[in-house]
Coordinates of C-alpha atoms in Angstrom, one line a residue:
M1 CA 92.5 -6.6 -45.9
K2 CA 94.5 -8.9 -43.7
F3 CA 97.3 -11.2 -44.8
D4 CA 100.1 -13.3 -43.3
A5 CA 102.7 -11.3 -45.1
I6 CA 103.2 -8.2 -47.2
V7 CA 106.0 -8.3 -49.8
L8 CA 107.2 -4.8 -50.9
G9 CA 108.6 -4.8 -54.4
A10 CA 107.4 -6.8 -57.4
G11 CA 110.7 -7.3 -59.2
I12 CA 112.1 -10.8 -59.6
V13 CA 113.2 -11.1 -56.0
G14 CA 109.9 -9.8 -54.5
V15 CA 107.8 -11.9 -56.8
S16 CA 109.8 -15.0 -56.0
V17 CA 109.5 -14.4 -52.3
A18 CA 105.7 -14.0 -52.7
V19 CA 105.4 -17.2 -54.7
H20 CA 107.3 -19.3 -52.2
L21 CA 105.5 -18.0 -49.2
Q22 CA 102.1 -18.5 -50.9
R23 CA 103.1 -22.1 -51.9
R24 CA 103.8 -22.7 -48.2
G25 CA 100.3 -21.8 -47.2
R26 CA 100.8 -18.2 -46.2
T27 CA 98.5 -15.5 -47.5
V28 CA 100.5 -12.9 -49.3
A29 CA 100.0 -9.3 -50.6
L30 CA 102.5 -8.2 -53.2
V31 CA 102.8 -4.5 -53.3
D32 CA 104.5 -2.2 -55.8
R33 CA 104.0 1.2 -57.3
K34 CA 104.1 -0.4 -60.8
L35 CA 103.2 -3.7 -62.4
P36 CA 105.5 -6.6 -61.7
G37 CA 108.8 -6.5 -63.5
S38 CA 108.7 -2.8 -64.5
E39 CA 111.8 -1.5 -62.8
T40 CA 115.3 -3.1 -62.4
S41 CA 114.1 -6.6 -63.4
F42 CA 113.0 -5.2 -66.8
G43 CA 116.4 -4.0 -68.0
N44 CA 119.2 -6.6 -67.9
A45 CA 121.1 -8.9 -70.2
G46 CA 118.7 -11.8 -69.3
L47 CA 121.4 -14.1 -67.9
I48 CA 120.9 -16.8 -65.2
Q49 CA 124.5 -17.1 -64.3
R50 CA 125.2 -20.5 -62.9
E51 CA 128.9 -19.8 -63.5
G52 CA 128.8 -16.5 -61.5
V53 CA 130.4 -17.9 -58.3
Y54 CA 132.7 -14.9 -58.0
P55 CA 130.6 -11.7 -57.6
Y56 CA 131.9 -8.7 -59.5
A57 CA 134.8 -7.2 -57.6
F58 CA 136.3 -3.7 -57.4
P59 CA 139.5 -3.5 -59.5
R60 CA 142.6 -3.7 -57.5
S61 CA 145.5 -3.2 -59.9
A62 CA 147.1 0.2 -60.3
R63 CA 146.8 -0.1 -64.1
K64 CA 143.0 -0.6 -63.9
L65 CA 142.5 2.1 -61.3
L66 CA 144.4 4.6 -63.4
L67 CA 142.5 3.6 -66.5
Y68 CA 139.1 4.1 -64.8
A69 CA 140.3 7.3 -63.1
R70 CA 140.4 8.9 -66.5
N71 CA 136.6 8.2 -66.8
R72 CA 136.8 7.2 -70.4
G73 CA 136.3 3.5 -70.1
A74 CA 133.5 1.8 -72.0
D75 CA 132.8 -0.7 -69.1
V76 CA 133.0 1.7 -66.1
R77 CA 132.1 5.4 -65.9
Y78 CA 131.4 7.6 -62.9
H79 CA 129.8 10.9 -62.0
A80 CA 132.5 13.0 -60.4
S81 CA 129.8 14.9 -58.4
A82 CA 128.7 11.7 -56.7
M83 CA 132.2 10.6 -55.5
P84 CA 132.1 12.4 -52.2
K85 CA 129.0 10.5 -51.2
L86 CA 130.0 7.2 -52.7
A87 CA 133.6 7.2 -51.5
P88 CA 132.9 5.4 -48.1
F89 CA 131.0 2.6 -49.9
L90 CA 133.7 2.3 -52.6
M91 CA 136.5 2.1 -50.1
R92 CA 134.7 -0.8 -48.3
Y93 CA 134.0 -2.4 -51.7
W94 CA 137.7 -2.1 -52.6
W95 CA 138.7 -3.7 -49.2
H96 CA 136.4 -6.7 -49.7
S97 CA 137.7 -7.2 -53.2
Q98 CA 141.2 -8.2 -52.0
R99 CA 142.0 -11.6 -53.5
Q100 CA 141.7 -13.7 -50.4
R101 CA 138.7 -11.9 -49.1
H102 CA 137.0 -12.2 -52.5
A103 CA 137.7 -15.9 -52.5
D104 CA 136.1 -16.3 -49.1
I105 CA 133.1 -14.4 -50.3
A106 CA 132.9 -16.6 -53.4
R107 CA 132.6 -19.8 -51.3
V108 CA 129.6 -18.3 -49.5
Y109 CA 128.1 -16.8 -52.7
A110 CA 128.4 -20.2 -54.5
T111 CA 125.9 -21.7 -52.1
L112 CA 123.2 -19.5 -53.7
I113 CA 124.5 -19.5 -57.2
E114 CA 124.6 -23.3 -57.4
H115 CA 120.8 -23.4 -57.2
S116 CA 120.1 -20.5 -59.6
V117 CA 119.3 -22.3 -62.7
S118 CA 117.5 -25.3 -61.1
E119 CA 115.2 -22.9 -59.1
H120 CA 114.4 -20.9 -62.1
R121 CA 113.6 -23.9 -64.2
A122 CA 111.4 -25.3 -61.5
L123 CA 109.5 -22.1 -61.1
A124 CA 109.2 -21.6 -64.9
E125 CA 107.8 -25.1 -65.2
V126 CA 104.9 -24.5 -62.8
A127 CA 104.3 -21.0 -64.1
G128 CA 104.1 -22.1 -67.7
A129 CA 107.1 -20.0 -68.7
T130 CA 109.7 -22.5 -69.9
G131 CA 109.4 -21.1 -73.4
L132 CA 111.1 -17.9 -72.1
L133 CA 114.2 -19.8 -71.0
R134 CA 117.1 -20.7 -73.4
R135 CA 119.3 -23.5 -72.2
N136 CA 122.3 -23.0 -74.4
G137 CA 124.4 -20.8 -72.2
W138 CA 126.1 -17.6 -73.1
I139 CA 129.3 -16.6 -74.9
K140 CA 132.3 -14.3 -74.0
I141 CA 134.3 -13.4 -77.1
F142 CA 138.0 -12.6 -77.4
R143 CA 139.8 -10.2 -79.7
T144 CA 143.3 -10.7 -78.2
P145 CA 145.3 -13.7 -77.0
A146 CA 146.1 -11.9 -73.7
M147 CA 142.4 -11.6 -72.8
R148 CA 141.7 -15.1 -73.9
D149 CA 144.5 -16.6 -71.8
Q150 CA 143.5 -14.6 -68.8
E151 CA 139.9 -15.7 -69.0
L152 CA 140.8 -19.3 -69.6
R153 CA 143.0 -19.3 -66.4
T154 CA 140.0 -17.9 -64.5
I155 CA 137.4 -20.3 -65.7
E156 CA 139.8 -23.2 -65.1
Q157 CA 140.1 -22.1 -61.5
W158 CA 136.3 -21.8 -61.2
H159 CA 136.0 -25.3 -62.6
R160 CA 138.4 -26.7 -60.1
E161 CA 136.9 -24.9 -57.1
F162 CA 133.2 -25.0 -57.9
G163 CA 132.6 -27.4 -60.8
V164 CA 131.7 -24.7 -63.2
S165 CA 131.3 -26.1 -66.7
Y166 CA 132.5 -24.3 -69.8
E167 CA 133.5 -24.9 -73.4
A168 CA 136.6 -23.2 -74.9
L169 CA 136.0 -22.3 -78.5
D170 CA 138.6 -21.5 -81.1
A171 CA 137.6 -19.1 -84.0
A172 CA 136.1 -21.9 -86.0
G173 CA 134.1 -23.2 -83.1
L174 CA 132.8 -19.7 -82.3
Y175 CA 131.7 -19.0 -85.9
A176 CA 130.0 -22.4 -86.1
L177 CA 127.7 -21.2 -83.3
E178 CA 127.4 -17.6 -84.2
P179 CA 128.2 -17.2 -88.0
H180 CA 127.0 -13.6 -88.2
L181 CA 129.5 -12.1 -85.8
A182 CA 132.2 -10.0 -87.3
S183 CA 135.3 -11.7 -88.6
G184 CA 138.6 -11.4 -86.8
L185 CA 137.6 -12.8 -83.4
I186 CA 140.1 -15.4 -82.1
G187 CA 137.8 -17.5 -79.9
A188 CA 135.4 -17.5 -77.0
L189 CA 134.2 -19.2 -73.9
R190 CA 130.8 -20.6 -73.7
Y191 CA 129.3 -20.9 -70.2
T192 CA 127.4 -24.1 -70.7
D193 CA 125.5 -24.4 -67.4
A194 CA 123.8 -20.9 -67.7
D195 CA 120.4 -20.2 -69.0
S196 CA 119.2 -17.0 -70.6
V197 CA 115.8 -15.3 -70.9
S198 CA 114.2 -13.9 -74.0
D199 CA 112.1 -11.4 -72.1
P200 CA 112.9 -10.8 -68.4
Q201 CA 109.8 -8.7 -67.7
A202 CA 107.6 -11.4 -69.2
L203 CA 109.3 -14.0 -67.0
V204 CA 108.6 -11.9 -63.9
R205 CA 105.0 -11.4 -64.9
A206 CA 104.5 -15.1 -65.6
Y207 CA 105.8 -15.8 -62.0
A208 CA 103.4 -13.1 -60.7
R209 CA 100.4 -14.7 -62.5
Y210 CA 101.4 -18.0 -61.0
F211 CA 101.4 -16.3 -57.6
E212 CA 97.9 -15.0 -58.2
S213 CA 96.8 -18.5 -59.3
L214 CA 97.8 -19.7 -55.9
G215 CA 95.5 -17.2 -54.3
G216 CA 98.1 -14.3 -53.8
R217 CA 97.0 -10.7 -54.4
V218 CA 98.9 -8.0 -56.3
F219 CA 98.4 -4.4 -55.2
V220 CA 99.5 -1.0 -56.5
G221 CA 100.6 0.8 -53.4
D222 CA 103.0 3.2 -51.7
A223 CA 105.8 1.5 -49.7
D224 CA 106.6 4.8 -48.0
T225 CA 103.4 4.4 -46.0
L226 CA 104.6 1.3 -44.3
A227 CA 104.1 1.4 -40.6
P228 CA 104.2 -1.3 -37.8
Q229 CA 102.8 -3.8 -37.2
W230 CA 102.5 -4.0 -40.3
H231 CA 100.3 -2.1 -42.7
V232 CA 100.7 -0.2 -46.0
N233 CA 98.4 1.9 -48.2
T234 CA 97.3 0.7 -51.6
R235 CA 94.8 1.9 -54.2
E236 CA 92.3 -0.6 -52.9
G237 CA 92.8 0.5 -49.3
P238 CA 95.1 -0.4 -46.4
V239 CA 96.7 -3.9 -46.3
K240 CA 97.7 -5.4 -43.0
A241 CA 99.9 -8.4 -42.1
R242 CA 102.0 -9.9 -39.3
S243 CA 105.2 -9.8 -41.4
V244 CA 106.6 -7.6 -44.1
V245 CA 109.4 -8.3 -46.6
V246 CA 111.4 -5.4 -48.1
A247 CA 112.4 -6.5 -51.5
M248 CA 112.6 -3.2 -53.3
G249 CA 116.0 -3.5 -54.9
P250 CA 117.8 -0.1 -55.1
W251 CA 115.0 1.6 -53.1
S252 CA 115.2 -0.8 -50.2
D253 CA 117.4 1.5 -48.1
R254 CA 114.7 4.2 -48.2
I255 CA 112.4 1.9 -46.2
S256 CA 115.0 0.2 -44.0
S257 CA 116.4 3.6 -42.9
I258 CA 112.9 4.6 -41.7
F259 CA 113.1 1.8 -39.1
G260 CA 116.7 2.5 -38.0
Y261 CA 118.8 0.4 -40.4
N262 CA 121.4 2.6 -42.1
L263 CA 122.8 0.0 -44.5
P264 CA 125.7 0.5 -46.9
L265 CA 123.6 0.1 -50.0
A266 CA 124.8 1.8 -53.2
V267 CA 123.8 1.4 -56.9
K268 CA 125.5 0.6 -60.2
R269 CA 123.6 2.2 -62.9
G270 CA 123.3 0.6 -66.4
Y271 CA 121.6 1.3 -69.8
H272 CA 120.1 -0.7 -72.6
M273 CA 118.7 -0.1 -76.1
H274 CA 116.9 -2.5 -78.5
Y275 CA 117.7 -2.7 -82.1
A276 CA 116.1 -4.4 -85.1
S277 CA 117.9 -7.2 -86.7
D278 CA 118.3 -8.2 -90.3
P279 CA 116.0 -11.2 -91.1
C280 CA 119.0 -12.8 -92.9
T281 CA 121.1 -12.8 -89.7
Q282 CA 120.7 -14.5 -86.4
L283 CA 122.1 -14.2 -82.9
S284 CA 121.6 -17.4 -80.9
H285 CA 123.4 -16.6 -77.6
P286 CA 123.9 -13.6 -75.4
V287 CA 127.4 -12.4 -76.4
L288 CA 129.7 -10.4 -74.1
D289 CA 132.5 -8.3 -75.7
A290 CA 134.6 -8.1 -72.5
E291 CA 137.3 -6.0 -74.1
S292 CA 134.8 -3.4 -75.3
G293 CA 132.5 -3.3 -72.3
F294 CA 129.1 -4.4 -73.6
M295 CA 126.7 -7.3 -74.2
I296 CA 124.3 -8.0 -77.0
T297 CA 121.4 -10.4 -76.3
P298 CA 118.6 -11.7 -78.5
M299 CA 115.3 -10.6 -76.9
A300 CA 111.7 -10.8 -77.9
R301 CA 111.7 -7.1 -78.8
G302 CA 115.0 -7.3 -80.8
I303 CA 118.7 -7.3 -80.0
R304 CA 119.3 -5.7 -76.6
L305 CA 122.6 -3.9 -76.1
T306 CA 123.5 -3.5 -72.5
T307 CA 126.3 -1.4 -71.1
G308 CA 128.7 -1.8 -68.2
V309 CA 128.6 0.1 -64.9
E310 CA 127.9 3.8 -64.3
L311 CA 128.7 4.9 -60.7
G312 CA 126.4 7.7 -59.7
L313 CA 123.5 8.5 -57.4
R314 CA 120.3 6.5 -57.8
D315 CA 118.0 9.4 -58.7
S316 CA 120.3 11.6 -60.8
A317 CA 119.5 12.2 -64.4
K318 CA 120.4 9.7 -67.2
T319 CA 123.8 10.1 -68.8
P320 CA 124.0 7.3 -71.4
V321 CA 127.5 8.2 -72.7
Q322 CA 128.5 4.5 -72.4
L323 CA 125.8 3.4 -74.7
A324 CA 126.9 6.1 -77.3
A325 CA 130.5 4.9 -76.9
V326 CA 129.8 1.2 -77.4
E327 CA 127.0 1.3 -80.0
P328 CA 129.4 1.8 -83.0
V329 CA 131.6 -1.1 -81.8
A330 CA 128.5 -3.3 -81.3
R331 CA 127.4 -2.5 -84.9
K332 CA 130.7 -3.7 -86.2
L333 CA 130.4 -6.9 -84.1
F334 CA 126.9 -7.8 -85.3
P335 CA 124.7 -6.1 -87.9
L336 CA 122.3 -4.2 -85.7
G337 CA 119.4 -2.4 -87.4
P338 CA 117.7 0.9 -86.3
R339 CA 117.0 1.7 -82.7
L340 CA 113.6 0.5 -81.5
D341 CA 113.3 2.5 -78.2
D342 CA 112.5 6.2 -78.1
E343 CA 115.3 6.7 -75.5
P344 CA 117.8 4.5 -73.6
W345 CA 116.5 2.6 -70.6
M346 CA 118.3 3.1 -67.3
G347 CA 118.2 1.0 -64.2
C348 CA 120.1 0.6 -60.9
R349 CA 121.6 -2.5 -59.5
P350 CA 121.5 -2.5 -55.6
C351 CA 124.9 -3.3 -54.2
T352 CA 126.5 -4.0 -50.8
P353 CA 130.2 -3.5 -50.2
D354 CA 130.9 -7.1 -49.5
M355 CA 129.1 -8.2 -52.7
L356 CA 126.6 -10.4 -50.8
P357 CA 122.9 -9.9 -50.8
I358 CA 121.0 -9.1 -47.6
I359 CA 118.6 -11.9 -46.8
G360 CA 116.9 -12.6 -43.5
P361 CA 115.1 -11.0 -40.5
A362 CA 115.7 -7.5 -39.2
P363 CA 116.9 -7.5 -35.6
R364 CA 114.9 -5.5 -33.1
R365 CA 111.8 -5.4 -35.4
S366 CA 109.5 -8.4 -35.1
G367 CA 108.1 -9.4 -38.4
L368 CA 110.4 -7.3 -40.6
W369 CA 112.5 -9.2 -43.2
F370 CA 115.0 -8.1 -45.9
A371 CA 115.7 -9.5 -49.4
F372 CA 117.8 -7.1 -51.5
G373 CA 121.3 -6.1 -52.5
H374 CA 121.8 -8.7 -55.3
A375 CA 123.9 -6.3 -57.5
H376 CA 124.4 -7.9 -61.0
H377 CA 122.7 -11.1 -60.1
G378 CA 119.1 -10.1 -59.2
L379 CA 117.6 -12.1 -62.1
T380 CA 120.0 -15.0 -61.4
L381 CA 119.2 -15.3 -57.7
G382 CA 115.6 -14.2 -57.5
P383 CA 114.0 -17.7 -57.2
V384 CA 116.6 -19.2 -54.8
T385 CA 116.4 -16.1 -52.7
G386 CA 112.6 -16.4 -52.6
R387 CA 112.9 -20.1 -51.5
L388 CA 115.5 -19.4 -48.9
L389 CA 113.6 -16.5 -47.3
A390 CA 110.3 -18.4 -47.3
E391 CA 112.0 -21.4 -45.6
M392 CA 113.4 -19.1 -43.0
M393 CA 110.0 -17.4 -42.4
T394 CA 108.1 -20.7 -42.1
G395 CA 110.8 -22.5 -40.0
E396 CA 111.7 -25.0 -42.6
E397 CA 115.1 -26.5 -43.2
T398 CA 116.8 -24.0 -45.6
I399 CA 118.3 -24.7 -49.0
C400 CA 121.6 -23.3 -47.8
D401 CA 123.1 -21.6 -44.7
P402 CA 121.5 -18.1 -44.5
T403 CA 123.8 -16.8 -41.8
P404 CA 126.4 -15.1 -44.1
F405 CA 123.6 -13.1 -45.8
G406 CA 122.2 -11.7 -42.5
V407 CA 122.0 -8.0 -42.0
E408 CA 123.8 -8.4 -38.7
R409 CA 127.1 -8.4 -40.5
F410 CA 126.8 -4.7 -40.8
A411 CA 127.2 -2.4 -37.8
L412 CA 123.7 -1.3 -37.1

């Protein structure tokens, strides 16, 4: 079975790459060990963050660092046993998070983020999936004036620099939008340019069905069998192509290292749980409780509670202590019903120390391409990444300058 390209990884990034290549006349085999959207793309808060121009930085203040060092925070926890291995990555992450360096990164990052919503909407339209997108933004709530004022200063800066739109809500405005939230909140920000998704896995699978309708093929296969130039084993037999794209999220370094690319990729682990909701109550927006470190999102399955960051090794056992810590707080914020999942879901966000994804060709290996490292914004940036990489692979004019996302920025 011969194709023009093999895409390894059927999450939102891999599916989007496959779609855009197929639309440009390439024959594409999409290969994954599971069905599309079954791994990291399954478990997230469902946000398409047009406002997310500043990627999530490492805390720099001494107060924050001391707080997190105690390892009791709701938003960030760590595995002490993993710290020796993660320390080099975290030091580089901390370095890139310095204020001016972070601002420089944001100017590059914004060239992708600005197309996030429009590229999703365009793809959802042709895939018949617009019903999965909500166009009413998302909300960050405030319990204290200090947090409110700090976040207002930040969003005003983002508005000046990047044109990010927002709505500042007082308590009355917040409860007009979300009347079933707990009393006592003093206000909120609504990020008006963002979209949200009622079922991220269903969205990825809708994009995958559209890919198949264009003539693309989806295979269950083993990426570890990849060999130049290029072939990989699947249940239906070996698949061959002139080019291969590694879009395997947190597992991408396993393949890149085989071919000599020792990239600084680490993971931020996260958890979610679904809850039934009272038919007499309604949640209309994703709601972030920034001071308590969790988000609740209305999903097709129920209300999804997602946690903050857990720093640990990708394949170590689940430790959902953050979920246990924030669930009582979430129940006070919104009337959650019983748990609907047998156990908490856990996923891993693939992260680079400079907070930028890796998108582009691999030097020294003809036909090898990378598309991974999107951290918290994999769902947000999937379609624009797919378009950018497909344009690069087919020699078209690109939607933005791909140079800052090249793998060459790391010492190889």
